[in-house]
Short mmCIF file of C-alpha atoms and ligand atoms in Angstrom, two decimals:
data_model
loop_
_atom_site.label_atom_id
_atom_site.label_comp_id
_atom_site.label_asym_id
_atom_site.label_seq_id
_atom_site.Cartn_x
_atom_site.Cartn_y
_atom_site.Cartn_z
CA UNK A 998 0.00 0.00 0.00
CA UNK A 999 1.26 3.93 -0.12
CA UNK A 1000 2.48 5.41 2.27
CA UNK A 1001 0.74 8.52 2.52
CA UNK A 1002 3.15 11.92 3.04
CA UNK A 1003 3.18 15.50 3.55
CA UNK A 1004 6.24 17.45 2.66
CA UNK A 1005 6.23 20.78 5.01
CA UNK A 1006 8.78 23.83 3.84
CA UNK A 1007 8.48 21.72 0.35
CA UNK A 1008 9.73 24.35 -1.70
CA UNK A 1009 12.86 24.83 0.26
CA UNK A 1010 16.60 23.10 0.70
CA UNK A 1011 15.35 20.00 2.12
CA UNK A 1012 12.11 20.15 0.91
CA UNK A 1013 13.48 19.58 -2.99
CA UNK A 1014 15.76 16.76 -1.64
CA UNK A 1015 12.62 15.42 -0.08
CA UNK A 1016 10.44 15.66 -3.14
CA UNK A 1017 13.49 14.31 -5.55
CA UNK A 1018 13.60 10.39 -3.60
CA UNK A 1019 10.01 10.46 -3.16
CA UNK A 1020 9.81 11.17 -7.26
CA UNK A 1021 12.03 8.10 -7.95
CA UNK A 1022 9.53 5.84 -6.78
CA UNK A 1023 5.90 7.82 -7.37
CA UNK A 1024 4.23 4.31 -6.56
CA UNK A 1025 5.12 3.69 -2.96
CA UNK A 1026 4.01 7.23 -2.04
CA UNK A 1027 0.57 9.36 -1.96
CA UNK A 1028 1.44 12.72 -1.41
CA UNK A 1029 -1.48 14.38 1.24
CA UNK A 1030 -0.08 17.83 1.36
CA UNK A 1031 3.33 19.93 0.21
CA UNK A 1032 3.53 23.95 1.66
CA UNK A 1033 5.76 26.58 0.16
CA UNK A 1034 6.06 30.05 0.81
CA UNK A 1035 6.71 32.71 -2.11
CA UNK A 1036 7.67 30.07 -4.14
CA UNK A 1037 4.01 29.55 -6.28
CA UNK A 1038 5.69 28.13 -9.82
CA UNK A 1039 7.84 25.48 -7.61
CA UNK A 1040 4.97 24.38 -5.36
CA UNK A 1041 2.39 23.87 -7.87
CA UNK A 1042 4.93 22.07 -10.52
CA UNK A 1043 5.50 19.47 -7.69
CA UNK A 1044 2.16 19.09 -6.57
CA UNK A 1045 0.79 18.78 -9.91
CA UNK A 1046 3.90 16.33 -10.29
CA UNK A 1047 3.18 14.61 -7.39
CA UNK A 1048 -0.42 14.99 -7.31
CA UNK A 1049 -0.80 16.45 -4.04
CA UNK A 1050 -4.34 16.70 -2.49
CA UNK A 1051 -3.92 20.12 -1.31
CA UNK A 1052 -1.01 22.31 -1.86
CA UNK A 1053 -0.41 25.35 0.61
CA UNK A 1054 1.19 28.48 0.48
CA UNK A 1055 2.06 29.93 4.04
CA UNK A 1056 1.31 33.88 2.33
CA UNK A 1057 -2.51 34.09 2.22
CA UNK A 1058 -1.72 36.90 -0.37
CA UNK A 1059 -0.94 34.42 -2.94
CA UNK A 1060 -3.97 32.21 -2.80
CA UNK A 1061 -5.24 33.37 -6.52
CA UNK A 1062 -1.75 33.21 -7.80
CA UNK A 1063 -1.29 29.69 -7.06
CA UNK A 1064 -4.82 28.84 -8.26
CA UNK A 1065 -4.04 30.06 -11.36
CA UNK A 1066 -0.44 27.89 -11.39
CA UNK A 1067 -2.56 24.84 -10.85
CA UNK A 1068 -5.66 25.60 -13.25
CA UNK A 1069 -6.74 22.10 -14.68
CA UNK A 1070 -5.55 20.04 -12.21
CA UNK A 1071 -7.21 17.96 -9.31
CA UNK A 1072 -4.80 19.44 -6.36
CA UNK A 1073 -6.22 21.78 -4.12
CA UNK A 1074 -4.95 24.74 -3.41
CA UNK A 1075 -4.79 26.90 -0.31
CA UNK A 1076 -2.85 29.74 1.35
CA UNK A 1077 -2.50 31.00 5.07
CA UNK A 1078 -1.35 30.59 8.63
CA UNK A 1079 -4.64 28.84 9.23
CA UNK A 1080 -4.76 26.78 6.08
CA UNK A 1081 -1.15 25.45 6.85
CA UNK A 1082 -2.14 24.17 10.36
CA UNK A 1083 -5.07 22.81 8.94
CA UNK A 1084 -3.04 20.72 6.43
CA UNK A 1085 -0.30 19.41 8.75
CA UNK A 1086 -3.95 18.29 10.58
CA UNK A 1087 -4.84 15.91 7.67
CA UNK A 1088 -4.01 12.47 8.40
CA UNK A 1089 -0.71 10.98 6.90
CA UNK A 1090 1.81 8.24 7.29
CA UNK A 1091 5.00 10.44 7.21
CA UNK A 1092 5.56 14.04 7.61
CA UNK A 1093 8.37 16.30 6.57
CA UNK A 1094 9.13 19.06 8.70
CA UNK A 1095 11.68 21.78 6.76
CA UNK A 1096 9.58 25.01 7.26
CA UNK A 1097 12.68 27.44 8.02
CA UNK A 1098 12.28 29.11 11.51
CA UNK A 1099 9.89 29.05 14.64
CA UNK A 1100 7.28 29.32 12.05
CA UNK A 1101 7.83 25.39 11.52
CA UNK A 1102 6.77 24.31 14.97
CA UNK A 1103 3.26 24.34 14.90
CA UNK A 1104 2.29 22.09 11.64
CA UNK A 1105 5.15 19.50 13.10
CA UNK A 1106 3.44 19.69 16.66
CA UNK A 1107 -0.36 19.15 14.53
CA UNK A 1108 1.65 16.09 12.34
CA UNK A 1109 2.52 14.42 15.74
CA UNK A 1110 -1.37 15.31 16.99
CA UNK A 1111 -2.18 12.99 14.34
CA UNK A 1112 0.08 10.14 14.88
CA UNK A 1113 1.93 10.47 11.72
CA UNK A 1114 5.83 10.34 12.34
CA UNK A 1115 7.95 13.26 11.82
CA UNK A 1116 10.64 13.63 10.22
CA UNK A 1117 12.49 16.73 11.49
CA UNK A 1118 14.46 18.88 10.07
CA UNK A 1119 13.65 21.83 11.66
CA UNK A 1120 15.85 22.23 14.49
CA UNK A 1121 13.60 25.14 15.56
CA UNK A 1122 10.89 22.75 16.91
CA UNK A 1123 12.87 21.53 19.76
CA UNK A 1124 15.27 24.22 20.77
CA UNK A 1125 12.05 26.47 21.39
CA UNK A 1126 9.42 23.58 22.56
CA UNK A 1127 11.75 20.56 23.05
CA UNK A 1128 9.85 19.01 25.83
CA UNK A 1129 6.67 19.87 24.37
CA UNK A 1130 7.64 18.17 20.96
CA UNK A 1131 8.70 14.83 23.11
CA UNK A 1132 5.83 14.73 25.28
CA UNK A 1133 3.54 15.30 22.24
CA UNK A 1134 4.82 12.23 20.22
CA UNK A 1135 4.85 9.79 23.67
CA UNK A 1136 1.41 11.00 24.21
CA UNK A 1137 0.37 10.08 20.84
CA UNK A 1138 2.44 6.44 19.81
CA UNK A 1139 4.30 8.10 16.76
CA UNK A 1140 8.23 8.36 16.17
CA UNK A 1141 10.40 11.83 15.59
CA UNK A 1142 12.91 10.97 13.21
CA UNK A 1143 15.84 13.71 12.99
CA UNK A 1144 16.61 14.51 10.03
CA UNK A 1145 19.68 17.68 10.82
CA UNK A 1146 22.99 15.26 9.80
CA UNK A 1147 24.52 15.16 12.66
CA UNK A 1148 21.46 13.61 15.06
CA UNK A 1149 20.74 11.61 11.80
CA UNK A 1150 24.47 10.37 12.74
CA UNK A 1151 24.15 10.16 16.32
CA UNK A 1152 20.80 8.26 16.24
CA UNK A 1153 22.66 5.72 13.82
CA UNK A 1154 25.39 5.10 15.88
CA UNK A 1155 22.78 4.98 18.58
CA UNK A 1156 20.88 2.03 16.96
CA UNK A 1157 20.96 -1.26 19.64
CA UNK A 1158 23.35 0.92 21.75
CA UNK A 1159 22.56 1.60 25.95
CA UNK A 1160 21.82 4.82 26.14
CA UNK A 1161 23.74 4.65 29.73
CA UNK A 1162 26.76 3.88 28.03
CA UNK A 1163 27.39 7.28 26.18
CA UNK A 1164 30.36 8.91 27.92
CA UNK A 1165 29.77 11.91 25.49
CA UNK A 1166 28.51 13.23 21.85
CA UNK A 1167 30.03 15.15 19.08
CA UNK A 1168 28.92 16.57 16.71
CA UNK A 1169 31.11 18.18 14.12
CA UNK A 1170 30.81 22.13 12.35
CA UNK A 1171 32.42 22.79 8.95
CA UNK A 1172 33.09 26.18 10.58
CA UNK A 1173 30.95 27.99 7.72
CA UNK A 1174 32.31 30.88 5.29
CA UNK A 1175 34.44 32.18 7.78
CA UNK A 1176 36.39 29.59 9.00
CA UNK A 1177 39.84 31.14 8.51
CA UNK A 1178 38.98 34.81 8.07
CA UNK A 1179 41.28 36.97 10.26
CA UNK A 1180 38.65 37.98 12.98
CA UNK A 1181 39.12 41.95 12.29
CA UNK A 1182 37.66 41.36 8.82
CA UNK A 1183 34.42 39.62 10.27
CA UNK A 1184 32.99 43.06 10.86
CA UNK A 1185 33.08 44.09 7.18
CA UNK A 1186 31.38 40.59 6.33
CA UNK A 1187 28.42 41.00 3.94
CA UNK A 1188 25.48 38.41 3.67
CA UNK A 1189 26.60 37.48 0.61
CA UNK A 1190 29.72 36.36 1.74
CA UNK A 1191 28.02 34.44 4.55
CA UNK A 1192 25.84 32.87 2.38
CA UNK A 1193 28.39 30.47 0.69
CA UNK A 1194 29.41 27.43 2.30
CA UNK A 1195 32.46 25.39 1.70
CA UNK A 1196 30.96 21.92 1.41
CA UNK A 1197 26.88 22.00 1.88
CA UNK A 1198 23.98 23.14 -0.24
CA UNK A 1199 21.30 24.88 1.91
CA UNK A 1200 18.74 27.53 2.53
CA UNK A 1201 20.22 30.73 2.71
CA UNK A 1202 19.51 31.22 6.41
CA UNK A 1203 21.35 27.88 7.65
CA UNK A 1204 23.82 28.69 6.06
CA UNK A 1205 24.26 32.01 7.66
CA UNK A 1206 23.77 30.45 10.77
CA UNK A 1207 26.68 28.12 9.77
CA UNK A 1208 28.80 30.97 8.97
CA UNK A 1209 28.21 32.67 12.85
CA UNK A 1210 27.85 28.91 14.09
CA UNK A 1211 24.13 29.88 15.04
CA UNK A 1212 23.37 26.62 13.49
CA UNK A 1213 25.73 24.54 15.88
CA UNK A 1214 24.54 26.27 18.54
CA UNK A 1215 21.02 25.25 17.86
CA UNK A 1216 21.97 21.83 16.98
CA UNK A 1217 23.76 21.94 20.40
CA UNK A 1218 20.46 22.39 22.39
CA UNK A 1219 18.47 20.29 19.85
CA UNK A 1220 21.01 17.34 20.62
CA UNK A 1221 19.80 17.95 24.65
CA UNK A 1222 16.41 17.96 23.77
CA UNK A 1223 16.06 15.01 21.24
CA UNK A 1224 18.62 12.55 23.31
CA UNK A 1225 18.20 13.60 26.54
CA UNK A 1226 21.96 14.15 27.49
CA UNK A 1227 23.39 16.35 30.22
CA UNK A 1228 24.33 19.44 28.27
CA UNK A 1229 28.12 18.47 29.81
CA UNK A 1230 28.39 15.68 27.72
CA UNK A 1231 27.70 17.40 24.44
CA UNK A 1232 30.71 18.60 22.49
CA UNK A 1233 31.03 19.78 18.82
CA UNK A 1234 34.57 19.70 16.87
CA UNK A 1235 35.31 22.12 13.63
CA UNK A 1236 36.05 19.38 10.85
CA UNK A 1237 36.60 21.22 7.38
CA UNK A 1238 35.88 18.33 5.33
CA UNK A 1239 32.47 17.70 6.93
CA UNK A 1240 32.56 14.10 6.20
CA UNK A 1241 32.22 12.96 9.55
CA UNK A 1242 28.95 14.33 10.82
CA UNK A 1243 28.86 12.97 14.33
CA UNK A 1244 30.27 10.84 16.81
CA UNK A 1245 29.29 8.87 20.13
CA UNK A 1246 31.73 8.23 22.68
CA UNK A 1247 31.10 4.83 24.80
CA UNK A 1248 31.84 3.91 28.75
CA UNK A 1249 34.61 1.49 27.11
CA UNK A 1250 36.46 4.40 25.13
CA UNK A 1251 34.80 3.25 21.93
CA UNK A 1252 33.84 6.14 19.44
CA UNK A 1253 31.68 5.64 16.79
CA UNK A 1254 31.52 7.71 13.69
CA UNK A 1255 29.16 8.42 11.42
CA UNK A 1256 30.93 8.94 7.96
CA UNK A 1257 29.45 9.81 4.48
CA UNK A 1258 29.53 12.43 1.66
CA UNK A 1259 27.58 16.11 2.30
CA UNK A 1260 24.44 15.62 0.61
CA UNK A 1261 21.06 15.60 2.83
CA UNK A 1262 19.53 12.87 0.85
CA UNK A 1263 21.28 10.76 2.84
CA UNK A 1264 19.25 11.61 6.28
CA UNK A 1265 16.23 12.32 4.73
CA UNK A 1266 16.43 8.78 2.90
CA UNK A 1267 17.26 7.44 6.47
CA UNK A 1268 14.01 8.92 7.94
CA UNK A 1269 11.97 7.86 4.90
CA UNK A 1270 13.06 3.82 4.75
CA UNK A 1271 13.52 3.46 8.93
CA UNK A 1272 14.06 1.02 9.92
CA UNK A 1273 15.03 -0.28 7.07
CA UNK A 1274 18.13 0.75 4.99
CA UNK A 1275 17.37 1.07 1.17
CA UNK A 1276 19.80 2.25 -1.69
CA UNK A 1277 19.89 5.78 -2.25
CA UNK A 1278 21.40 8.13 -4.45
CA UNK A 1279 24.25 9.86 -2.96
CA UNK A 1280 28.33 9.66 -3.29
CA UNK A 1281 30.49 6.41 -1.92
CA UNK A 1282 33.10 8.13 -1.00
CA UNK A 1283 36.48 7.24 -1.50
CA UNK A 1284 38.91 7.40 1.35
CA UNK A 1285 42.70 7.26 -0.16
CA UNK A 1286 41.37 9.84 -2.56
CA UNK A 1287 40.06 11.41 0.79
CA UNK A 1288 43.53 11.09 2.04
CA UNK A 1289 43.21 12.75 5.30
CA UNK A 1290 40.79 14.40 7.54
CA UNK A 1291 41.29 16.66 10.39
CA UNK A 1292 39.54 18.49 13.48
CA UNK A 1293 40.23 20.93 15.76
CA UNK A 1294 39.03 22.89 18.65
CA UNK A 1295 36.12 25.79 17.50
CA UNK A 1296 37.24 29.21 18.74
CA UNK A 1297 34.35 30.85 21.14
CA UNK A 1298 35.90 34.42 20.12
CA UNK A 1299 35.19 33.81 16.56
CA UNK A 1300 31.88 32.05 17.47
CA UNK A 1301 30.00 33.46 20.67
CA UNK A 1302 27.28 31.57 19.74
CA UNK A 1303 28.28 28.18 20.71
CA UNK A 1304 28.98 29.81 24.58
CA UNK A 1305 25.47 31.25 24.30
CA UNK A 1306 24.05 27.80 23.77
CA UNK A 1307 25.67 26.50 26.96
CA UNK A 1308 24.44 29.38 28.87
CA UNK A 1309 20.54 28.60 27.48
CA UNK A 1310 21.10 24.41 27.92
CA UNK A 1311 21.83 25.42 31.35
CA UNK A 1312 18.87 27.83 32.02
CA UNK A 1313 16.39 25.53 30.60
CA UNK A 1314 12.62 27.23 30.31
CA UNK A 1315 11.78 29.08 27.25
CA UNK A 1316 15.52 30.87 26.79
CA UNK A 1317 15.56 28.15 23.89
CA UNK A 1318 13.08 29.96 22.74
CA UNK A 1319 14.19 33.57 23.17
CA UNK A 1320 16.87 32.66 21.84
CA UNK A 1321 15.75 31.64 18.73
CA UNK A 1322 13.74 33.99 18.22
CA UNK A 1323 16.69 36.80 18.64
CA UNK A 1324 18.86 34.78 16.35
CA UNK A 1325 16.31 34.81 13.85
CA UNK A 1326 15.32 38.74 14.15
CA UNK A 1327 19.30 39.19 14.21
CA UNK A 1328 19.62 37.43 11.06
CA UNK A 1329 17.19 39.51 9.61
CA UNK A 1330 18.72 42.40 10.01
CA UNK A 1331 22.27 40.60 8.83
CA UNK A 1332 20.52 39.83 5.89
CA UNK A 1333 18.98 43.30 5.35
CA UNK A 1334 22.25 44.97 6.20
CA UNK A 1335 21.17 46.48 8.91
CA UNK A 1336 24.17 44.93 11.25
CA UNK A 1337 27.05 43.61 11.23
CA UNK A 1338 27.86 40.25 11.30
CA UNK A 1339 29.48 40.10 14.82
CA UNK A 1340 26.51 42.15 16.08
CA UNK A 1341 23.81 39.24 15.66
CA UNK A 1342 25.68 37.45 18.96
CA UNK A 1343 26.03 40.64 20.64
CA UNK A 1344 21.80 41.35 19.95
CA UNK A 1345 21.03 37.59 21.16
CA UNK A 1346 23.08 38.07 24.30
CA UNK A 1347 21.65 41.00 25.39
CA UNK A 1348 18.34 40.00 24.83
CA UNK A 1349 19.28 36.48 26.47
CA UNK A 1350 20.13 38.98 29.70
CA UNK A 1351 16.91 40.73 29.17
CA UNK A 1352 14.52 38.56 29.33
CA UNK A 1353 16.41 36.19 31.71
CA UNK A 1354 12.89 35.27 33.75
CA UNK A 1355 11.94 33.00 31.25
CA UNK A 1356 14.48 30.50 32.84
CA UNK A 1357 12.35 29.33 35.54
CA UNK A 1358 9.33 27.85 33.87
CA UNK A 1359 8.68 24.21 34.82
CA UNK A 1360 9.92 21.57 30.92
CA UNK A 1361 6.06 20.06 32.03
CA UNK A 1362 4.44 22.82 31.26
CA UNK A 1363 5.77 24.40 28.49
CA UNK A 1364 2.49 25.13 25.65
CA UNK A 1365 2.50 26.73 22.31
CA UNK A 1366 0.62 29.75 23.78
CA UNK A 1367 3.70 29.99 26.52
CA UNK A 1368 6.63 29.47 23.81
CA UNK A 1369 5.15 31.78 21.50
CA UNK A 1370 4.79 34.46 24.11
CA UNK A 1371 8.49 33.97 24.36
CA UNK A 1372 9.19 34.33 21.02
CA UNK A 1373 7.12 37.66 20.46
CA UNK A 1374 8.86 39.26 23.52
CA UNK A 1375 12.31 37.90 21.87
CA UNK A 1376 11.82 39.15 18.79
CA UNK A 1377 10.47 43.10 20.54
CA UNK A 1378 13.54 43.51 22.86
CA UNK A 1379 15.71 42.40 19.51
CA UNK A 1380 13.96 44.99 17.29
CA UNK A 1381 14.49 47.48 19.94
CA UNK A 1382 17.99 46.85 21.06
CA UNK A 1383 18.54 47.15 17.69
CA UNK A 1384 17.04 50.40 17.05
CA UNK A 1385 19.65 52.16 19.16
P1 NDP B 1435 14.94 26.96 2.84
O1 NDP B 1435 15.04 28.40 3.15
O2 NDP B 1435 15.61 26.42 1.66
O3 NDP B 1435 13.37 26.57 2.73
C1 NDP B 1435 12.45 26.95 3.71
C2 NDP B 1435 11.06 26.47 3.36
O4 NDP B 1435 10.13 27.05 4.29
C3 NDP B 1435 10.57 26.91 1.99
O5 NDP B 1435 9.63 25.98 1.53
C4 NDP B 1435 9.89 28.25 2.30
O6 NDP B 1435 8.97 28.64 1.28
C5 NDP B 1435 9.19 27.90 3.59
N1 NDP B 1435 8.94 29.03 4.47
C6 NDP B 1435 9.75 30.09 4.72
N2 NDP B 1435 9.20 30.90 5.65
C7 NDP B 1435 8.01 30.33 5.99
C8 NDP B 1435 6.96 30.70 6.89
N3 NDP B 1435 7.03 31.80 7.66
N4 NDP B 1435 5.88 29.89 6.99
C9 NDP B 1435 5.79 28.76 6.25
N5 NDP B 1435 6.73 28.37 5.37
C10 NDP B 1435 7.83 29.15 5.24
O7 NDP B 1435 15.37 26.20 4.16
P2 NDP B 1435 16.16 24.81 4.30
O8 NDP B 1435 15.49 23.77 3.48
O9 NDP B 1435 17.59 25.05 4.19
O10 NDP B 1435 15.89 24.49 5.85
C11 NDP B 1435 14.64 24.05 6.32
C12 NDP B 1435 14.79 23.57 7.76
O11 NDP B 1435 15.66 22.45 7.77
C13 NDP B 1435 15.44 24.60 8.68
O12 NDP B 1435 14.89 24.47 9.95
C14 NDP B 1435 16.90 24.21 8.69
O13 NDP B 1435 17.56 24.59 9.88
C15 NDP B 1435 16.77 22.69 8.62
N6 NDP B 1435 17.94 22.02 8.05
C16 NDP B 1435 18.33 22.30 6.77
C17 NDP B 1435 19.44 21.69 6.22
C18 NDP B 1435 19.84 21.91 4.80
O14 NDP B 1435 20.72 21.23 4.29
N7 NDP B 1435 19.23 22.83 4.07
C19 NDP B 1435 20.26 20.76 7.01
C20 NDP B 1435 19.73 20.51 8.32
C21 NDP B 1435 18.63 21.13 8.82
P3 NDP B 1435 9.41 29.51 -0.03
O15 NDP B 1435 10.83 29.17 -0.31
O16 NDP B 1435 8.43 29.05 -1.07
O17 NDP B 1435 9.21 30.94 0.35
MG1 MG B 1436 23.15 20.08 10.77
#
């Protein structure tokens, strides 16, 4: 039988990578639902491809436009906050999350409402709601299935392993554009220098984050949440060659590695086929022509972020939250060239010390109304710190 799916952020990085192994074999899948955003002429190709029962775009401005784009076929078409909820509602097998940004935590919380499993990608979910997220798929009998490389890696390597056992986990950072930049140049960095990344293809906003190591400080907090691990035992390693994504340290000094080419087919394909393993189409790599790989200690000068992550694993509450949401007002204004590059760490600090009473609140009882409070008041202090 098909398995039915719904392809969230469909337009996007991972969304395409999604949509190209589910294409290979049209037969095993029905496709319930794929969102976009701005993208109309992408979304309704694929859907009509696909034939989607209802495709969504997120900007209820565009609802006639992507009528129009799918004029004469059966897919439905729809557009809105509301309209997106109400299609990560619809009943399916297997759900893609990669909606970039807090904006992607909602339709992944309805997916797991359903009982469909979920196949995460955004990382956003569980640094802002982590213990909501959990607690919604136990209460419900359904699987979360990362889908960010590294805790694609780390759950491998996990597979028939004792939880107990794991001394310590690391996940490894490319170290982004800027790797070797001399640090007085970082201040006269431009997005569009930021934007290019040595070894992955991604959204423009990752790979930002990947430049400031934003992204490795949420994948930091999102290993806490998803594993469960004392934020002490979570390390991360700069490895230029981004071939090993992740590694898990045992009680008998045993690491193991997860190795493999740079090419998110290979976690999504993971999530799709779990359990099983099936043949997918990404690079074997060869390791003499490899020849060598090497790591090395990130520098928390060059990259404030990664101490800011330790400072919100250790506050616990909604500072995942807030910080998120700073991050992703900061980035904004990166991207808009508003401020400089080192200035999106100093923006998320101070609005980390700002709004420092969100540490308290009790992992139980953390809602959607309570994060997104969070968020809003994140994103106000950011807007206004940055106004001065
Ligand atoms: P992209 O920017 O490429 O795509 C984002 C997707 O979300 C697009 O479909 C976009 O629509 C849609 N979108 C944007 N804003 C909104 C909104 N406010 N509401 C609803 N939909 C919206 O992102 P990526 O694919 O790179 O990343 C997606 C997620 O996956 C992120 O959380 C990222 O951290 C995570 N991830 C990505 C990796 C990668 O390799 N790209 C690796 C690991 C994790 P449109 O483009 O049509 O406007
Ligand atoms: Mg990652």
């Amino acid at each position: 039988m098909a398995r039915r799916i719904s392809i969230f952020g469909a337009t996007g990085s991972i969304g395409q990578s999604t949509i190209d192994l589910i294409a290979r074999d049209p037969d095993a899948y029905e496709v319930v639902a794929l969102s976009g955003g701005r993208n109309i002429a992408q979304l309704a190709k694929d859907a009509m491809k696909l034939r989607a029962q209802v495709a969504v775009t997120a900007d209820e401005n565009r609802l006639t436009e992507l009528r129009e784009a799918l004029v004469g076929s059966d897919v439905q078409a729809a557009a809105g906050r509301q309209a997106l909820i109400e299609a990560a509602s619809r009943s399916a097998d297997w759900v893609m999350s990669a909606i970039v940004g807090a904006a992607g935590l909602e339709p992944g919380l309805r997916a797991l409402q359903t009982g469909a499993t979920l196949a995460l990608a955004n990382k956003e979910s569980l640094v802002c709601a982590g213990p909501l997220i959990m607690r919604t798929a136990q209460a419900h009998g359904t699987h979360i299935l990362p889908v960010d490389s590294e805790h694609s890696a780390v759950f491998q390597a996990l597979i028939g392993e004792d939880l107990a056992a794991v001394e310590r986990i690391i996940i490894t950072a490319s170290g982004g554009a800027f790797r070797d930049w001399p640090l007085e140049d970082l201040a006269k960095a431009t997005p569009a220098q930021a934007a290019t990344h040595p070894n992955w293809d991604m959204g423009q906003r990752i790979t930002i984050d990947s430049a400031s190591m934003f992204n490795k400080a949420l994948e930091l907090i999102e290993t806490k949440e998803y594993f469960g691990v004392s934020p002490d035992k979570i390390e991360t390693v700069v490895h230029p060659e981004s071939m090993v994504h992740a590694l898990v340290g045992f009680n008998d000094g045993a690491l193991m590695a997860h190795v493999g080419a740079p090419d998110m087919r290979h976690a999504i394909g993971f999530a799709l086929h779990y359990p099983h393993r099936k043949p997918l189409p990404v690079e074997r790599l060869d390791l003499v022509k490899l020849g060598q790989m090497s790591f090395r200690n990130p520098c928390e000068t060059r990259w404030p972020a990664l101490r800011l992550a330790r400072e919100v694993m250790q506050a616990g509450g909604l500072m995942g939250a807030v910080f998120n949401a700073a991050k992703e007002r900061a980035l904004d204004a990166f991207i808009a060239e508003q401020i400089s590059f080192p200035a999106m760490a100093e923006v998320v600090e101070q609005v980390l010390s700002d709004l420092s009473y969100f540490e308290g609140h009790n992992p139980a009882e953390i809602t959607l109304d309570k994060v997104a409070e969070a968020d809003h008041l994140a994103r106000m202090r950011a807007d206004e710190i940055m106004a001065r």
